[in-house]
Structures are given as C-alpha cells and as structure tokens.
PDB file of C-alpha atoms and ligand atoms in Angstrom:
ATOM      1  CA  MET A   1      60.481  -7.658 -14.216  1.00 47.00           C
ATOM      2  CA  ASP A   2      59.647 -11.313 -14.332  1.00 52.00           C
ATOM      3  CA  PHE A   3      56.175 -12.706 -14.440  1.00 44.00           C
ATOM      4  CA  MET A   4      55.751 -13.495 -10.825  1.00 42.00           C
ATOM      5  CA  SER A   5      56.926 -10.304  -9.625  1.00 51.00           C
ATOM      6  CA  LEU A   6      54.430  -8.534 -12.031  1.00 41.00           C
ATOM      7  CA  PHE A   7      51.698 -10.783 -10.944  1.00 40.00           C
ATOM      8  CA  LEU A   8      52.400 -10.076  -7.134  1.00 43.00           C
ATOM      9  CA  SER A   9      52.559  -6.246  -7.651  1.00 49.00           C
ATOM     10  CA  VAL A  10      49.267  -6.049  -9.378  1.00 51.00           C
ATOM     11  CA  LYS A  11      46.656  -4.399  -7.146  1.00 50.00           C
ATOM     12  CA  ARG A  12      43.773  -6.699  -6.208  1.00 45.00           C
ATOM     13  CA  PRO A  13      40.549  -5.898  -4.425  1.00 49.00           C
ATOM     14  CA  PRO A  14      40.704  -6.253  -0.562  1.00 52.00           C
ATOM     15  CA  ALA A  15      40.237  -9.724   0.655  1.00 52.00           C
ATOM     16  CA  ALA A  16      36.759 -10.574   1.699  1.00 50.00           C
ATOM     17  CA  PRO A  17      36.323 -10.795   5.549  1.00 51.00           C
ATOM     18  CA  PRO A  18      36.697 -14.174   6.799  1.00 45.00           C
ATOM     19  CA  ARG A  19      33.450 -16.179   6.757  1.00 46.00           C
ATOM     20  CA  GLU A  20      32.377 -17.805   9.917  1.00 45.00           C
ATOM     21  CA  SER A  21      32.973 -21.434  10.038  1.00 44.00           C
ATOM     22  CA  ASP A  22      33.000 -24.245  12.670  1.00 49.00           C
ATOM     23  CA  GLU A  23      35.846 -26.667  13.358  1.00 55.00           C
ATOM     24  CA  GLY A  24      35.005 -28.881  10.690  1.00 64.00           C
ATOM     25  CA  GLY A  25      35.205 -26.309   7.975  1.00 77.00           C
ATOM     26  CA  THR A  26      31.609 -26.153   7.322  1.00 80.00           C
ATOM     27  CA  VAL A  27      30.591 -22.672   6.352  1.00 81.00           C
ATOM     28  CA  VAL A  28      27.835 -21.128   8.564  1.00 79.00           C
ATOM     29  CA  LEU A  29      25.471 -18.828   6.461  1.00 78.00           C
ATOM     30  CA  GLU A  30      23.671 -16.355   8.784  1.00 78.00           C
ATOM     31  CA  ARG A  31      20.269 -15.052   7.620  1.00 77.00           C
ATOM     32  CA  LYS A  32      20.321 -11.325   6.742  1.00 77.00           C
ATOM     33  CA  LEU A  33      18.309  -9.116   9.116  1.00 77.00           C
ATOM     34  CA  GLN A  34      14.963  -8.346   7.641  1.00 78.00           C
ATOM     35  CA  LYS A  35      15.328  -4.555   6.439  1.00 87.00           C
ATOM     36  CA  THR A  36      11.876  -4.095   4.729  1.00 89.00           C
ATOM     37  CA  ARG A  37       8.607  -3.608   6.590  1.00 91.00           C
ATOM     38  CA  PRO A  38       5.082  -3.904   5.124  1.00 90.00           C
ATOM     39  CA  PRO A  39       3.769  -0.549   4.270  1.00 89.00           C
ATOM     40  CA  LYS A  40       1.552   1.422   6.725  1.00 96.00           C
ATOM     41  CA  MET A  41      -1.960   0.713   5.557  1.00 98.00           C
ATOM     42  CA  TYR A  42      -4.842   3.466   5.184  1.00 98.00           C
ATOM     43  CA  GLN A  43      -8.395   3.047   5.140  1.00 98.00           C
ATOM     44  CA  VAL A  44     -10.596   4.940   2.686  1.00 98.00           C
ATOM     45  CA  VAL A  45     -13.732   6.070   4.612  1.00 98.00           C
ATOM     46  CA  MET A  46     -16.787   7.399   2.883  1.00 98.00           C
ATOM     47  CA  LEU A  47     -19.079   9.819   4.711  1.00 98.00           C
ATOM     48  CA  ASN A  48     -22.878   9.972   4.730  1.00 98.00           C
ATOM     49  CA  ASP A  49     -24.755  13.038   3.612  1.00 98.00           C
ATOM     50  CA  ASP A  50     -28.503  13.677   2.998  1.00 98.00           C
ATOM     51  CA  TYR A  51     -28.160  14.635  -0.881  1.00 98.00           C
ATOM     52  CA  THR A  52     -25.970  12.218  -2.796  1.00 98.00           C
ATOM     53  CA  PRO A  53     -28.266   9.548  -4.444  1.00 98.00           C
ATOM     54  CA  MET A  54     -27.637   6.042  -3.076  1.00 98.00           C
ATOM     55  CA  GLU A  55     -27.324   4.742  -6.723  1.00 98.00           C
ATOM     56  CA  PHE A  56     -24.406   7.104  -7.210  1.00 98.00           C
ATOM     57  CA  VAL A  57     -22.725   5.867  -4.066  1.00 98.00           C
ATOM     58  CA  VAL A  58     -23.083   2.266  -5.330  1.00 98.00           C
ATOM     59  CA  VAL A  59     -21.550   2.874  -8.552  1.00 98.00           C
ATOM     60  CA  VAL A  60     -18.755   4.849  -7.129  1.00 98.00           C
ATOM     61  CA  ILE A  61     -17.887   2.092  -4.783  1.00 98.00           C
ATOM     62  CA  GLN A  62     -18.001  -0.477  -7.528  1.00 98.00           C
ATOM     63  CA  GLU A  63     -15.941   1.626  -9.938  1.00 98.00           C
ATOM     64  CA  PHE A  64     -13.102   2.742  -7.437  1.00 98.00           C
ATOM     65  CA  PHE A  65     -13.037   0.038  -5.088  1.00 98.00           C
ATOM     66  CA  GLY A  66     -13.645  -2.998  -6.991  1.00 98.00           C
ATOM     67  CA  LYS A  67     -16.772  -4.283  -5.279  1.00 98.00           C
ATOM     68  CA  ASP A  68     -19.502  -6.046  -6.818  1.00 98.00           C
ATOM     69  CA  ARG A  69     -22.988  -4.680  -6.880  1.00 98.00           C
ATOM     70  CA  ALA A  70     -23.988  -6.689  -3.808  1.00 98.00           C
ATOM     71  CA  ALA A  71     -20.967  -5.623  -1.781  1.00 98.00           C
ATOM     72  CA  ALA A  72     -21.183  -2.060  -2.899  1.00 98.00           C
ATOM     73  CA  THR A  73     -24.704  -1.718  -1.841  1.00 98.00           C
ATOM     74  CA  ARG A  74     -24.023  -3.299   1.597  1.00 98.00           C
ATOM     75  CA  ILE A  75     -21.185  -0.727   2.215  1.00 98.00           C
ATOM     76  CA  MET A  76     -23.445   2.195   0.983  1.00 98.00           C
ATOM     77  CA  LEU A  77     -26.343   1.063   3.388  1.00 98.00           C
ATOM     78  CA  ASP A  78     -23.750   0.872   6.271  1.00 98.00           C
ATOM     79  CA  ILE A  79     -22.643   4.295   5.510  1.00 98.00           C
ATOM     80  CA  HIS A  80     -26.227   5.550   5.176  1.00 98.00           C
ATOM     81  CA  GLN A  81     -27.079   3.965   8.716  1.00 98.00           C
ATOM     82  CA  ASP A  82     -23.943   4.533  10.522  1.00 98.00           C
ATOM     83  CA  GLY A  83     -22.686   7.835   9.124  1.00 98.00           C
ATOM     84  CA  LYS A  84     -19.472   6.577   7.633  1.00 98.00           C
ATOM     85  CA  GLY A  85     -17.953   3.240   6.414  1.00 98.00           C
ATOM     86  CA  VAL A  86     -14.775   1.793   5.065  1.00 98.00           C
ATOM     87  CA  CYS A  87     -14.608   1.222   1.398  1.00 98.00           C
ATOM     88  CA  GLY A  88     -11.229  -0.268   1.290  1.00 98.00           C
ATOM     89  CA  VAL A  89      -7.624  -0.415   2.935  1.00 98.00           C
ATOM     90  CA  TYR A  90      -4.501   0.516   0.838  1.00 98.00           C
ATOM     91  CA  PRO A  91      -0.908   1.785   1.058  1.00 97.00           C
ATOM     92  CA  ARG A  92      -0.848   5.636   1.595  1.00 97.00           C
ATOM     93  CA  ASP A  93      -0.519   6.757  -2.107  1.00 98.00           C
ATOM     94  CA  ILE A  94      -3.202   4.404  -3.410  1.00 98.00           C
ATOM     95  CA  ALA A  95      -5.663   5.377  -0.644  1.00 98.00           C
ATOM     96  CA  ALA A  96      -4.959   9.195  -1.648  1.00 98.00           C
ATOM     97  CA  THR A  97      -5.728   8.380  -5.098  1.00 98.00           C
ATOM     98  CA  LYS A  98      -8.952   6.593  -4.332  1.00 98.00           C
ATOM     99  CA  VAL A  99     -10.186   9.720  -2.174  1.00 98.00           C
ATOM    100  CA  GLU A 100      -9.172  12.018  -5.252  1.00 98.00           C
ATOM    101  CA  GLN A 101     -11.073   9.843  -7.594  1.00 98.00           C
ATOM    102  CA  VAL A 102     -14.230   9.865  -5.440  1.00 98.00           C
ATOM    103  CA  LEU A 103     -14.089  13.534  -4.958  1.00 98.00           C
ATOM    104  CA  GLU A 104     -13.613  14.480  -8.372  1.00 98.00           C
ATOM    105  CA  ALA A 105     -16.593  12.007  -9.446  1.00 98.00           C
ATOM    106  CA  ALA A 106     -18.761  13.668  -6.848  1.00 98.00           C
ATOM    107  CA  ARG A 107     -17.709  17.168  -7.834  1.00 98.00           C
ATOM    108  CA  ALA A 108     -18.232  16.424 -11.553  1.00 98.00           C
ATOM    109  CA  ALA A 109     -21.860  15.041 -10.757  1.00 98.00           C
ATOM    110  CA  GLY A 110     -22.607  17.888  -8.486  1.00 98.00           C
ATOM    111  CA  HIS A 111     -22.851  15.809  -5.314  1.00 98.00           C
ATOM    112  CA  PRO A 112     -21.647  16.549  -1.712  1.00 98.00           C
ATOM    113  CA  LEU A 113     -20.192  13.075  -1.120  1.00 98.00           C
ATOM    114  CA  GLN A 114     -17.231  13.248   0.998  1.00 98.00           C
ATOM    115  CA  CYS A 115     -14.346  10.706   1.484  1.00 98.00           C
ATOM    116  CA  VAL A 116     -11.151  10.674   3.566  1.00 98.00           C
ATOM    117  CA  SER A 117      -8.177   8.328   4.218  1.00 98.00           C
ATOM    118  CA  GLU A 118      -7.253   7.586   7.886  1.00 98.00           C
ATOM    119  CA  PRO A 119      -4.057   5.744   8.976  1.00 98.00           C
ATOM    120  CA  LEU A 120      -4.450   2.271  10.560  1.00 97.00           C
ATOM    121  CA  GLN A 121      -2.390   0.989  13.501  1.00 83.00           C
TER     122      GLN A 121
HETATM  123  N1  LIG B 201     -27.815   9.268   2.664  1.00 54.89           N
HETATM  124  C1  LIG B 201     -27.813   9.230   1.168  1.00 54.89           C
HETATM  125  C2  LIG B 201     -29.389   9.262   0.878  1.00 54.89           C
HETATM  126  O1  LIG B 201     -30.289   8.937   1.646  1.00 54.89           O
HETATM  127  C3  LIG B 201     -27.151   8.250   0.672  1.00 54.89           C
HETATM  128  C4  LIG B 201     -25.779   8.039   0.879  1.00 54.89           C
HETATM  129  C5  LIG B 201     -25.212   6.975   1.272  1.00 54.89           C
HETATM  130  C6  LIG B 201     -25.057   9.286   0.686  1.00 54.89           C
HETATM  131  C7  LIG B 201     -23.671   6.971   1.479  1.00 54.89           C
HETATM  132  C8  LIG B 201     -23.664   9.163   0.962  1.00 54.89           C
HETATM  133  O2  LIG B 201     -21.589   7.977   1.613  1.00 54.89           O
HETATM  134  C9  LIG B 201     -23.136   8.103   1.255  1.00 54.89           C
HETATM  135  N2  LIG B 201     -29.666   9.559  -0.520  1.00 54.89           N
END
C-alpha cells in the first residue's frame, strides 16, 4: 500500500458539525445556555425561650454566625422580643451544620435553646 492509500484508510474521528457562519465567512459564536442556578438558600432561625441566658445566645451568635458583639446582641434582643429571629442565610448543608452546632452547644451547656433552618423563596 502506498503512503496516500494508507493515510486515507486511517480512521479519523467524525468531523465536527459545521459551525454557523454568515456569508462573509465570519464565525458566529453562540453563548451557551446557562445551566447552573444559584443554590436555594435557607435561613437559620433561632427561637426564644425563658431559660437560656442572654449572654450564652450572644456568644453562640458570634461564634457560629460570624457576627460582632454589637450585631449579635441586636439579634439576640430581637429574638427575645419577637419570639424568633434570623441569624444568617446559607446554602442548605451549611445551614444544617449551623443548626447542629447551635443545638450541640446548647445541649452541652444544659440550655433549651432551639434553632431551625427554613427554606427561602
Ligand atoms: N429569653 C431569654 C432570657 O430572657 C434570652 C434568649 C434570647 C433566649 C434569645 C433564647 O434565642 C434566644 N434569658
């Protein structure tokens, strides 16, 4: 077999589909459809009770929700007044972890502090 016959008989990958182009030979690139969506978000809500010390709640909010002392105190007082309040908003797994951390800290300290996560939208 001569070289050209051999070359033509070699299997090659299928040709790419023709690209769209206009009459002038300009390649038109189409933007790919957006396939990703931002994650559904969950708010971590803390509930008031009559027994958990205010100071404990403030420290928990600082520790697990990254608030400074002033912001944590405001959130704690809102919860104390309104019965519940939002400590932060996160993707589902992170919100679930925050709830676990708060409940474990409360359990370890012997306080009845409760905390839940709620979907937004
Ligand atoms: N109500 C509590 C008290 O008077 C304080 C408190 C605030 C408890 C917020 C829970 O999520 C809470 N000691």
